[in-house]
XYZ file of N, CA and C in Angstrom:
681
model
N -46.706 -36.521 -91.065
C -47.165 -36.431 -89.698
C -46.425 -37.425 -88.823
N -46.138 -38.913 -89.412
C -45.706 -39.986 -88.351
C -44.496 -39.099 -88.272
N -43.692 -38.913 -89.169
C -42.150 -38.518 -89.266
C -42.246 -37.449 -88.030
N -42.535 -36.506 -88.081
C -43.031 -35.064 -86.975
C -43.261 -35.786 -85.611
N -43.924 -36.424 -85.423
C -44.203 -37.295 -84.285
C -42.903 -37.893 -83.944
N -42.269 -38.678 -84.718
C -40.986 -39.875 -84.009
C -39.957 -38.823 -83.725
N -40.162 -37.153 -84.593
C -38.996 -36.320 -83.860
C -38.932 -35.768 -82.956
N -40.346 -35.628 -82.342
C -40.820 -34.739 -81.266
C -40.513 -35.931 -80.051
N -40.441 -37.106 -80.346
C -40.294 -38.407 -79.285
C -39.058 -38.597 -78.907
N -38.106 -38.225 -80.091
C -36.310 -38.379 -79.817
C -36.093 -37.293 -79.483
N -36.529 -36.133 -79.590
C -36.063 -34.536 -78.598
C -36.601 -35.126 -77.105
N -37.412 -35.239 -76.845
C -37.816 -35.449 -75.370
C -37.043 -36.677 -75.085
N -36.972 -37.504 -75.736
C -35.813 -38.563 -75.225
C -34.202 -37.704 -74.926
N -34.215 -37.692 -75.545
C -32.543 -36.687 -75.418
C -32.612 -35.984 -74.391
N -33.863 -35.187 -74.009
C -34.101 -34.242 -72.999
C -33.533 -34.577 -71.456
N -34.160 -35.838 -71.096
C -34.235 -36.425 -70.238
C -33.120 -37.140 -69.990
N -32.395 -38.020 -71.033
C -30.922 -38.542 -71.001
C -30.017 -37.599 -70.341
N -30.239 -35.962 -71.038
C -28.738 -34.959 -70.764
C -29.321 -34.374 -68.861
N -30.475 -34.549 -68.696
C -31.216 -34.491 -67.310
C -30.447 -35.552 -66.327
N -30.757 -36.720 -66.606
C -30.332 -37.707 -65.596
C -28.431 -37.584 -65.977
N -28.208 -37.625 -67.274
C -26.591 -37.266 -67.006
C -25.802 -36.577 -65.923
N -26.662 -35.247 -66.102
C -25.869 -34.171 -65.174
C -26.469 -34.412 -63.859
N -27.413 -34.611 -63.625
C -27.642 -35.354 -61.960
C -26.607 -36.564 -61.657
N -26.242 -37.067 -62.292
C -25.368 -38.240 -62.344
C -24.182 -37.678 -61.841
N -23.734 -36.552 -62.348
C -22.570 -35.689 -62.698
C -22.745 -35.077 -61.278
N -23.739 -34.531 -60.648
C -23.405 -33.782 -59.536
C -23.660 -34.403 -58.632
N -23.932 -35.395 -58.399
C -24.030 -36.198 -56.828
C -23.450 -37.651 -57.691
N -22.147 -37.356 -58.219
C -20.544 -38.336 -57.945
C -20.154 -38.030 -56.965
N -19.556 -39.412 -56.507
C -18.481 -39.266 -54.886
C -17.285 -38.031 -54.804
N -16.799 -37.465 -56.613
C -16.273 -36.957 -56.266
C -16.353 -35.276 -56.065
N -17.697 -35.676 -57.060
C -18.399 -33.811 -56.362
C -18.527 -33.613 -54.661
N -18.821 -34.919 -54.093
C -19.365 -34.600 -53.383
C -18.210 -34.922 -52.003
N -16.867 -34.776 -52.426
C -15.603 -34.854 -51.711
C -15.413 -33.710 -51.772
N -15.697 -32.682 -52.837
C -14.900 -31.738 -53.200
C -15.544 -30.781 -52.116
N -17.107 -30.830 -52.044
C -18.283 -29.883 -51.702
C -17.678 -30.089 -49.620
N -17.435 -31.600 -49.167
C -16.492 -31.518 -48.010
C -15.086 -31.360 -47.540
N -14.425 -30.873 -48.927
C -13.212 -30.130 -48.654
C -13.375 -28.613 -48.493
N -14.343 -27.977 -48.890
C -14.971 -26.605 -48.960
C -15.237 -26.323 -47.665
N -16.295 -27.075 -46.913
C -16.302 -27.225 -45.806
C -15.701 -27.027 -44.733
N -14.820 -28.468 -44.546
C -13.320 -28.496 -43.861
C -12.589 -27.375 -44.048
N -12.084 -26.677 -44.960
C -11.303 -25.599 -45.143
C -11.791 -24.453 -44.416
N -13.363 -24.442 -44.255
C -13.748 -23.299 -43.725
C -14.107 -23.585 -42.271
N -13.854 -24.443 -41.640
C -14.262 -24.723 -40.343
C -12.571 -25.192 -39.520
N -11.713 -24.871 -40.360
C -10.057 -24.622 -40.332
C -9.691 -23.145 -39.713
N -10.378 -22.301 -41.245
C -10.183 -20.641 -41.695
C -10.857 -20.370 -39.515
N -11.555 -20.880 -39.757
C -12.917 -20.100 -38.469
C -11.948 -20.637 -37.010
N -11.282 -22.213 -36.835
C -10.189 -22.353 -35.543
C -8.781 -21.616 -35.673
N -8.425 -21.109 -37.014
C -7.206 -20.620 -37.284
C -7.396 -18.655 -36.127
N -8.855 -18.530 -37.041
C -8.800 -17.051 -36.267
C -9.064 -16.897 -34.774
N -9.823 -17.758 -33.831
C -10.309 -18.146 -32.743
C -9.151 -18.655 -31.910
N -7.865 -19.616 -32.093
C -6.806 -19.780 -31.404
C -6.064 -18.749 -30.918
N -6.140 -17.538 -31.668
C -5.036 -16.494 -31.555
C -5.749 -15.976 -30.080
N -7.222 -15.761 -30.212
C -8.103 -14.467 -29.465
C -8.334 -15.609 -28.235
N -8.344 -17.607 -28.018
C -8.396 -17.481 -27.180
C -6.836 -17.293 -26.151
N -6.004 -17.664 -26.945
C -4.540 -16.867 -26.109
C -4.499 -15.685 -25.842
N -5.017 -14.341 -26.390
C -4.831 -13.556 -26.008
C -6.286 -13.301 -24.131
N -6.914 -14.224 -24.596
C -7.768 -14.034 -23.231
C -7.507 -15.145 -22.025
N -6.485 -15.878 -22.443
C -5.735 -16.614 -21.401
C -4.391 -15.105 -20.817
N -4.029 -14.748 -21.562
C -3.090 -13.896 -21.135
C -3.644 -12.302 -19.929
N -4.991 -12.045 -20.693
C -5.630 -11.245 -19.715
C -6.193 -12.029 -18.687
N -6.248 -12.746 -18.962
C -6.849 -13.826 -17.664
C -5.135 -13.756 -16.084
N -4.357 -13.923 -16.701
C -3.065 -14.152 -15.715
C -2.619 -12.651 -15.438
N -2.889 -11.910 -16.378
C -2.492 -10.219 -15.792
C -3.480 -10.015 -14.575
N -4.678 -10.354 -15.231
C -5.987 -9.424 -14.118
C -5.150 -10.053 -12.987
N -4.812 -11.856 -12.299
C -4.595 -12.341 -10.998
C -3.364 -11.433 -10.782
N -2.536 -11.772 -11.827
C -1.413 -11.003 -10.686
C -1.667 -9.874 -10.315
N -2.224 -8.611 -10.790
C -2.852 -7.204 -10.738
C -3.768 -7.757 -9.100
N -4.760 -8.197 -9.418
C -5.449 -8.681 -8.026
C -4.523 -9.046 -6.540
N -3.387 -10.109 -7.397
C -1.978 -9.875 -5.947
C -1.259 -8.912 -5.482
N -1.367 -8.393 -6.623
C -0.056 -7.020 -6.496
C -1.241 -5.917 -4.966
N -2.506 -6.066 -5.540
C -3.577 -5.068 -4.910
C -3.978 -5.362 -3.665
N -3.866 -6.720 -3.392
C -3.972 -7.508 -2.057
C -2.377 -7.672 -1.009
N -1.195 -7.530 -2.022
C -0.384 -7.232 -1.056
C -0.229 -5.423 -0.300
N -0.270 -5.018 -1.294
C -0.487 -3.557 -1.169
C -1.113 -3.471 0.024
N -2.589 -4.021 0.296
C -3.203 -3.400 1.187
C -2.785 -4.006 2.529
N -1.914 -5.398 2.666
C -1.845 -5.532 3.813
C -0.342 -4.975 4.123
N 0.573 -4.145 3.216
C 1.156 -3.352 3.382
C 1.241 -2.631 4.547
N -0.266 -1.443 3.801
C -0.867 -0.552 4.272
C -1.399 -0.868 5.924
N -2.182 -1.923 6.262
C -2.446 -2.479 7.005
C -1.953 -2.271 7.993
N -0.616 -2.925 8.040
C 0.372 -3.179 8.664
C 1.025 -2.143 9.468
N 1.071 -1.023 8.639
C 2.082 0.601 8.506
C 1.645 0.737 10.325
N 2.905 0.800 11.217
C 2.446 1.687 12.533
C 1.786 3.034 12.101
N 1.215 3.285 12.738
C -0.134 4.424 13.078
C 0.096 5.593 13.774
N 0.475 6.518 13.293
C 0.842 7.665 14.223
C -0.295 8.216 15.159
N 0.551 8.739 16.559
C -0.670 9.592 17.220
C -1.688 10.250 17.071
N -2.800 10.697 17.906
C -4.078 11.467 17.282
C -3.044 12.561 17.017
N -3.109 13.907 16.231
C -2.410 14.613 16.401
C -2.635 16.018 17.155
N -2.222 16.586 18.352
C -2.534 17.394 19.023
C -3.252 18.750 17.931
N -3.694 19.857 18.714
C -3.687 20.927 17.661
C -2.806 21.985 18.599
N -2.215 21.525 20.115
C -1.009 22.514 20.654
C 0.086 21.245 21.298
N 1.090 21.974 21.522
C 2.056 20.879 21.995
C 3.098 22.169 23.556
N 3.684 21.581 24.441
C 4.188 22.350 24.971
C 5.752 22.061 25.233
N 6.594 23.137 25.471
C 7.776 22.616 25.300
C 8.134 22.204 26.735
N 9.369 21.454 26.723
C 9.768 20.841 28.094
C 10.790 20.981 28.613
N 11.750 21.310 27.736
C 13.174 21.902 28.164
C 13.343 23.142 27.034
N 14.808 23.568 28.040
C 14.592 24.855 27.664
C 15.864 24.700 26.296
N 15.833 25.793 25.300
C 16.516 25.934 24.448
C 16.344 24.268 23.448
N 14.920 24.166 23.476
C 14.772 23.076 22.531
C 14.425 23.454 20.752
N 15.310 22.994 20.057
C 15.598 23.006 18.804
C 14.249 23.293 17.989
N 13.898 23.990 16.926
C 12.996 24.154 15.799
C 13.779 23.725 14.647
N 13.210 23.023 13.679
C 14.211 22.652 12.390
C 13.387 22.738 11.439
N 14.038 22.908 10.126
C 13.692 23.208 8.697
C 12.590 22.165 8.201
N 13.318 20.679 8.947
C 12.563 19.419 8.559
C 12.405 18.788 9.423
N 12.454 17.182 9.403
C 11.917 16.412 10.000
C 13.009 15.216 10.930
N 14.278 16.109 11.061
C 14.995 15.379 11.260
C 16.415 16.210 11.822
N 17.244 15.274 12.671
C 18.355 16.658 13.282
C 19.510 16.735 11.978
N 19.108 16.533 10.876
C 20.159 16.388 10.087
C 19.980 18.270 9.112
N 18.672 18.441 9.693
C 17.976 19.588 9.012
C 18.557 20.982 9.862
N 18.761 22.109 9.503
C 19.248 23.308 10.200
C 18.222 23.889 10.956
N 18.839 23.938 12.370
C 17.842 25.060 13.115
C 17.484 26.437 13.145
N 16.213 26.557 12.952
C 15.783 27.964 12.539
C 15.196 28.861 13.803
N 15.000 28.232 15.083
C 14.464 28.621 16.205
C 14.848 27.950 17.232
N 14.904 28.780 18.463
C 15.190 28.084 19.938
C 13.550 28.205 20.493
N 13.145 27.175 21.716
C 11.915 28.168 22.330
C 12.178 27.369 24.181
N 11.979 28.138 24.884
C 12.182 27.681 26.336
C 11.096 27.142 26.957
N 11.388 26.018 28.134
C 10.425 25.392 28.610
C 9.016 26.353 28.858
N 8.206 25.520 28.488
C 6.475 26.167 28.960
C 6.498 26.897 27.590
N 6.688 27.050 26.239
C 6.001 27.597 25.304
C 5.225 26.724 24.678
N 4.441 27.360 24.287
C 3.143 26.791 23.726
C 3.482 26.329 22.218
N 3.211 25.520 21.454
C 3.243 26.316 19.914
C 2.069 24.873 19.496
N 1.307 26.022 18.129
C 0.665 25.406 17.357
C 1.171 24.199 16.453
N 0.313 23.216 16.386
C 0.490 21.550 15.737
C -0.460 21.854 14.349
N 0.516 21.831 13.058
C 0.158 21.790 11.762
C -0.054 20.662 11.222
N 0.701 19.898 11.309
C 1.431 18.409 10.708
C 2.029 17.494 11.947
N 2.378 16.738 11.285
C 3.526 15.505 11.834
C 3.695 14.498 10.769
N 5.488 13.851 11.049
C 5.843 13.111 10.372
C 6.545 11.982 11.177
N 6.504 10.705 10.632
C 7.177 9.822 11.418
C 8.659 9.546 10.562
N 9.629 9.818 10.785
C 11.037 9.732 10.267
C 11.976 8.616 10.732
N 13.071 8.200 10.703
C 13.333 7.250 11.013
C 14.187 7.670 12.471
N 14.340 9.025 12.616
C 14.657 9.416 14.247
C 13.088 9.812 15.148
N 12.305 9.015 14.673
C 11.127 9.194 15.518
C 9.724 10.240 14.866
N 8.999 10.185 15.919
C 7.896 11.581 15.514
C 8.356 12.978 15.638
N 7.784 13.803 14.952
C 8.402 15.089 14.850
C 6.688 16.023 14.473
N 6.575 16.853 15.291
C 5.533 18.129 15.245
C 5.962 19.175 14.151
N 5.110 19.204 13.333
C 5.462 20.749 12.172
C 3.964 21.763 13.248
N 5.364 22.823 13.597
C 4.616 24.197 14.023
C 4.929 25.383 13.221
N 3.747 26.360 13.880
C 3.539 27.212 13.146
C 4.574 28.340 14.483
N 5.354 28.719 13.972
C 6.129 30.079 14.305
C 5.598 31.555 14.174
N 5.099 31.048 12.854
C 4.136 32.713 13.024
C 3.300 32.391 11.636
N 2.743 33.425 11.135
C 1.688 33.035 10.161
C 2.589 32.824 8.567
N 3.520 33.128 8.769
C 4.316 32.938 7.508
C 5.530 31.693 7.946
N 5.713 31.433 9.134
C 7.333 30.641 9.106
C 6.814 29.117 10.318
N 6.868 27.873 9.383
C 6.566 26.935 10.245
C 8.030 26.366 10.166
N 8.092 25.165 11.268
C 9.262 24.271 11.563
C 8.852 23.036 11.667
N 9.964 22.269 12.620
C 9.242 20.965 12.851
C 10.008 20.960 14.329
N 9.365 20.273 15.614
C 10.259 19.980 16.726
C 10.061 18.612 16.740
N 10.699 17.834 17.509
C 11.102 16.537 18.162
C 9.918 16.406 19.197
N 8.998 14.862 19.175
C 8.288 14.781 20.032
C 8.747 14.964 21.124
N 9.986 14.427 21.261
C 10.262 14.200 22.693
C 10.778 15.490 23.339
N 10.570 16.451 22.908
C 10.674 17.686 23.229
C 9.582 18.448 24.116
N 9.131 17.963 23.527
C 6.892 18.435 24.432
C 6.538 17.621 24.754
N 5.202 18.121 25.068
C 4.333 17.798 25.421
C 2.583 17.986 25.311
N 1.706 17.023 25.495
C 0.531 17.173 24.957
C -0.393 17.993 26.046
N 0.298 18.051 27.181
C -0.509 18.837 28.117
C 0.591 20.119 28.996
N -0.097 20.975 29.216
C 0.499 22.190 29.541
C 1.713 21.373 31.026
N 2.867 22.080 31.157
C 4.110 21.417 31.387
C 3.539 21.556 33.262
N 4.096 20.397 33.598
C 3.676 20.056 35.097
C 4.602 20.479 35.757
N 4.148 21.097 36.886
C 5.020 21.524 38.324
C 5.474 20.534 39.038
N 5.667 19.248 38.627
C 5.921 18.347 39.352
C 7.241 18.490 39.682
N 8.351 18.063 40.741
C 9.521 18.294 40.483
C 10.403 16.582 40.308
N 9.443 15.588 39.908
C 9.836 14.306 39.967
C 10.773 14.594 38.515
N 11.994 13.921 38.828
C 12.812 14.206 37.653
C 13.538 12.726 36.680
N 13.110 11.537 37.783
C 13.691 10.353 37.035
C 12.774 9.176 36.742
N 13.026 8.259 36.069
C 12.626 6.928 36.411
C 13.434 6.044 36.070
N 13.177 5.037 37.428
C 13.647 3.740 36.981
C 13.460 2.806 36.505
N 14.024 2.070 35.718
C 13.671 0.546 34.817
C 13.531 -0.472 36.347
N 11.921 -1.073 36.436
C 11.539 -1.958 37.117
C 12.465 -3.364 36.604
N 12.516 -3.482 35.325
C 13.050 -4.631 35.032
C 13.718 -4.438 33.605
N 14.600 -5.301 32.919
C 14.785 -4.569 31.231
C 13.387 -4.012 30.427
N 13.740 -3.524 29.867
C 12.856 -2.488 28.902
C 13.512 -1.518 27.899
N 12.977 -2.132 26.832
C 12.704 -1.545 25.710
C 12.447 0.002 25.370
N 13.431 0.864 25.302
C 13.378 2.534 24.681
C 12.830 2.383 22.858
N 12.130 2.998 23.159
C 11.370 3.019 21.497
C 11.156 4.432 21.102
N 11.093 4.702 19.639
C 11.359 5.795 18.837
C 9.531 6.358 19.217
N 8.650 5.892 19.705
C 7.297 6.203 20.114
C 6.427 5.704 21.187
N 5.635 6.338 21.424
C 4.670 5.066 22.503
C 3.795 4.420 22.115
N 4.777 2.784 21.365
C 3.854 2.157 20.919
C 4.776 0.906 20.769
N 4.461 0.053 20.658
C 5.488 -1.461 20.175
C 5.787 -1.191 18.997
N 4.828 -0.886 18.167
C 4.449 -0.926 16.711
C 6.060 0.244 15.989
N 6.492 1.140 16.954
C 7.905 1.744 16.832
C 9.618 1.203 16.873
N 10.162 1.428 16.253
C 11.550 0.944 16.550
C 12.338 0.865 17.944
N 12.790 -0.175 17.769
C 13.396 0.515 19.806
C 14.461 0.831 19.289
N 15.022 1.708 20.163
C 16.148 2.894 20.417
C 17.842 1.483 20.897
N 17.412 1.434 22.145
C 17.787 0.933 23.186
C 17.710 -0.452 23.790
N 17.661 -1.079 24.358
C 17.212 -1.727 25.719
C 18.441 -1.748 26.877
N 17.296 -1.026 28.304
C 18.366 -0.913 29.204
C 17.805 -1.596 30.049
N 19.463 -2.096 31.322
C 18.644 -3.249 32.349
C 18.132 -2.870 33.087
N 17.578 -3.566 34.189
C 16.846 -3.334 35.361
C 17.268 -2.138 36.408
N 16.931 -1.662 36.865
C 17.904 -0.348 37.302
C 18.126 0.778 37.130
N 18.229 0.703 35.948
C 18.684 1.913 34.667
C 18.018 3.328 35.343
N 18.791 4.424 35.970
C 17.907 5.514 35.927
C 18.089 7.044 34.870
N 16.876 7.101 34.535
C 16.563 7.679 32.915
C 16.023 8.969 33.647
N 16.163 10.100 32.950
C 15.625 11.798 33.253
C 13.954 11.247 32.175
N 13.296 11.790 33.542
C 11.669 11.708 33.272
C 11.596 12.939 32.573
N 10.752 12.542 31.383
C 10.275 14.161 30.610
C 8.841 14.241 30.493
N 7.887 13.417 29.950
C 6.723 13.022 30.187
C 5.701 12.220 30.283
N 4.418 11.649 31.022
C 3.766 10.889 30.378
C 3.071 10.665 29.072
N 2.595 10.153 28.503
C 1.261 10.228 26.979
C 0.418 8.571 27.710
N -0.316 8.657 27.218
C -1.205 7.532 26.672
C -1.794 7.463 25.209
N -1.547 6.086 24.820
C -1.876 6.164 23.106
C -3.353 5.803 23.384
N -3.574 5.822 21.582
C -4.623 4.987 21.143
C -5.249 3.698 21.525
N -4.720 3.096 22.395
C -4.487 1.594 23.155
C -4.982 1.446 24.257
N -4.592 3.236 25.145
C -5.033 3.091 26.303
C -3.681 2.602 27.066
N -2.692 2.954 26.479
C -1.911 2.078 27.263
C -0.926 3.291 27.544
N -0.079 3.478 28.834
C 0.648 4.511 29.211
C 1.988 4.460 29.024
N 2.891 5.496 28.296
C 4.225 5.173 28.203
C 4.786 6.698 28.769
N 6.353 6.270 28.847
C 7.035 7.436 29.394
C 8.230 7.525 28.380
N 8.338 8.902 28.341
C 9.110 9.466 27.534
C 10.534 9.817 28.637
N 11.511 9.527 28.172
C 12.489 9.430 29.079
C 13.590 9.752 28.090
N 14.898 10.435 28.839
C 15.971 10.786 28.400
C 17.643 9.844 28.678
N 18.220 9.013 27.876
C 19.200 8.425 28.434
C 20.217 8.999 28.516
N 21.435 8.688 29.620
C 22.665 9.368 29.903
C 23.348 9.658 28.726
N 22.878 9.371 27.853
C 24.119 9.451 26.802
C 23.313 10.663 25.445
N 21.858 11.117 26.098
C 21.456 12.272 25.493
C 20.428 11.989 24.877
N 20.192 10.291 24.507
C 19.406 10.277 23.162
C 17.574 9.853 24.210
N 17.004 10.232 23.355
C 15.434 10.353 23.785
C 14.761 8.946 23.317
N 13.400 8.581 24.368
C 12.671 7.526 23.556
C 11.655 7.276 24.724
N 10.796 6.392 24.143
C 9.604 6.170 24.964
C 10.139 4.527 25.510
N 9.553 4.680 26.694
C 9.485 2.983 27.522
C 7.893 2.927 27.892
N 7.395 1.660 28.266
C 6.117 1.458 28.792
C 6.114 1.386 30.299
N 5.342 2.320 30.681
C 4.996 2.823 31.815
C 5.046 1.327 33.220
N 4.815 0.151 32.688
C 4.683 -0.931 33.901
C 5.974 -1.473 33.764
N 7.254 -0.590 33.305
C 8.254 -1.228 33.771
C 9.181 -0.132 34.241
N 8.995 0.647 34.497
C 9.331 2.306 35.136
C 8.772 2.756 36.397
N 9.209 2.946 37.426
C 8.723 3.682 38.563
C 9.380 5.314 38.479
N 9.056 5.729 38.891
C 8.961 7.651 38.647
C 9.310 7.695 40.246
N 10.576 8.415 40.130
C 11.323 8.947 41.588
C 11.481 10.691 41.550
């Protein structure tokens, strides 16, 4: 019996020795270096994948602004663009044997003559770099285009006033508007073949006038007297 007893006392001794051993064993400095290299490595792995994605959202970050500039110049582009006339829905002609063309410009072939006082229907308009130009309808199948400065927005006047003079220099422009190219500038004096009045969008009155040398354009009405 004692013998049975002192063996059952050295198993539980042993028990407890190989117990505190391996606790010994797992909380060493160097288990417990190893358990913060595990760590570290993975809080590496996790900035390694996160650097890439935040460059790629620095990079959408500088597209969206410039996209936002590109969209803000655009519009003051647009802004900017001179503004063509309301556009009539008739126009009348003013001299006689005035040109119809294919397009929008005298570089285009003429397809029609029409003599002072015809009427014709207003489809379109384009602003070209020889001025405004009316697309009419010729008949229900055949449109053209004429030269503003060809018509007119109101049925053609009996007036027989045929000139004006430049009150002072002034500016011939491709429209009646600043916002148009000038043609010209002639001096004080200057007398120009009157073709018609308009008033724009502005409210403001210009004259459409013809220079000696053939070519057409608008001046502003407070520097022109009408003889």
């Amino acid at each position: 019996m004692n013998t049975m007893k002192r063996k059952a006392k050295w198993a539980v001794a042993a028990s407890l020795a190989v117990g505190i051993t391996t606790g010994a064993l797992l909380f060493t400095p160097s288990a417990m270096k190893a358990s913060e290299e595990v760590v570290l490595a993975s809080v590496d792995w996790v900035t390694s994948q996160l650097n890439p994605m935040k460059n790629e959202i620095a990079d959408l970050k500088a597209q969206l602004a410039a996209q936002q500039q590109q969209i803000q110049e655009l519009k003051q582009q647009l802004a900017s663009r001179p503004t063509s006339p309301p556009l009539p829905s008739v126009v009348y002609v003013v001299k006689n044997n005035a040109a119809i063309r294919s397009g929008a410009s005298t570089n285009y072939r003429i397809i029609a003559y029409k003599q002072a006082g015809a009427s014709l229907q207003v489809v379109g308009s384009h602003v070209s770099s020889q001025g405004l130009w009316y697309n009419v309808a010729l008949s229900s199948s055949l449109k053209g285009w004429i030269y503003s400065g060809d018509v007119s927005t109101s049925a053609v006047s009996s007036d027989n006033t045929k000139h004006v003079i430049a009150t002072a220099a002034v500016n011939i422009r491709k429209g009646a508007s600043t916002s148009y190219p000038i043609v010209t500038t002639v001096p004080k004096g200057t007398q120009m073949t009157y073709i018609q009045p308009f008033t724009n969008s502005k409210g403001e009155k210009w004259y459409n006038v013809q220079l000696s040398d053939g070519r057409r354009g608008w001046m502003a009405a407070e520097f022109g007297e009408v003889k």
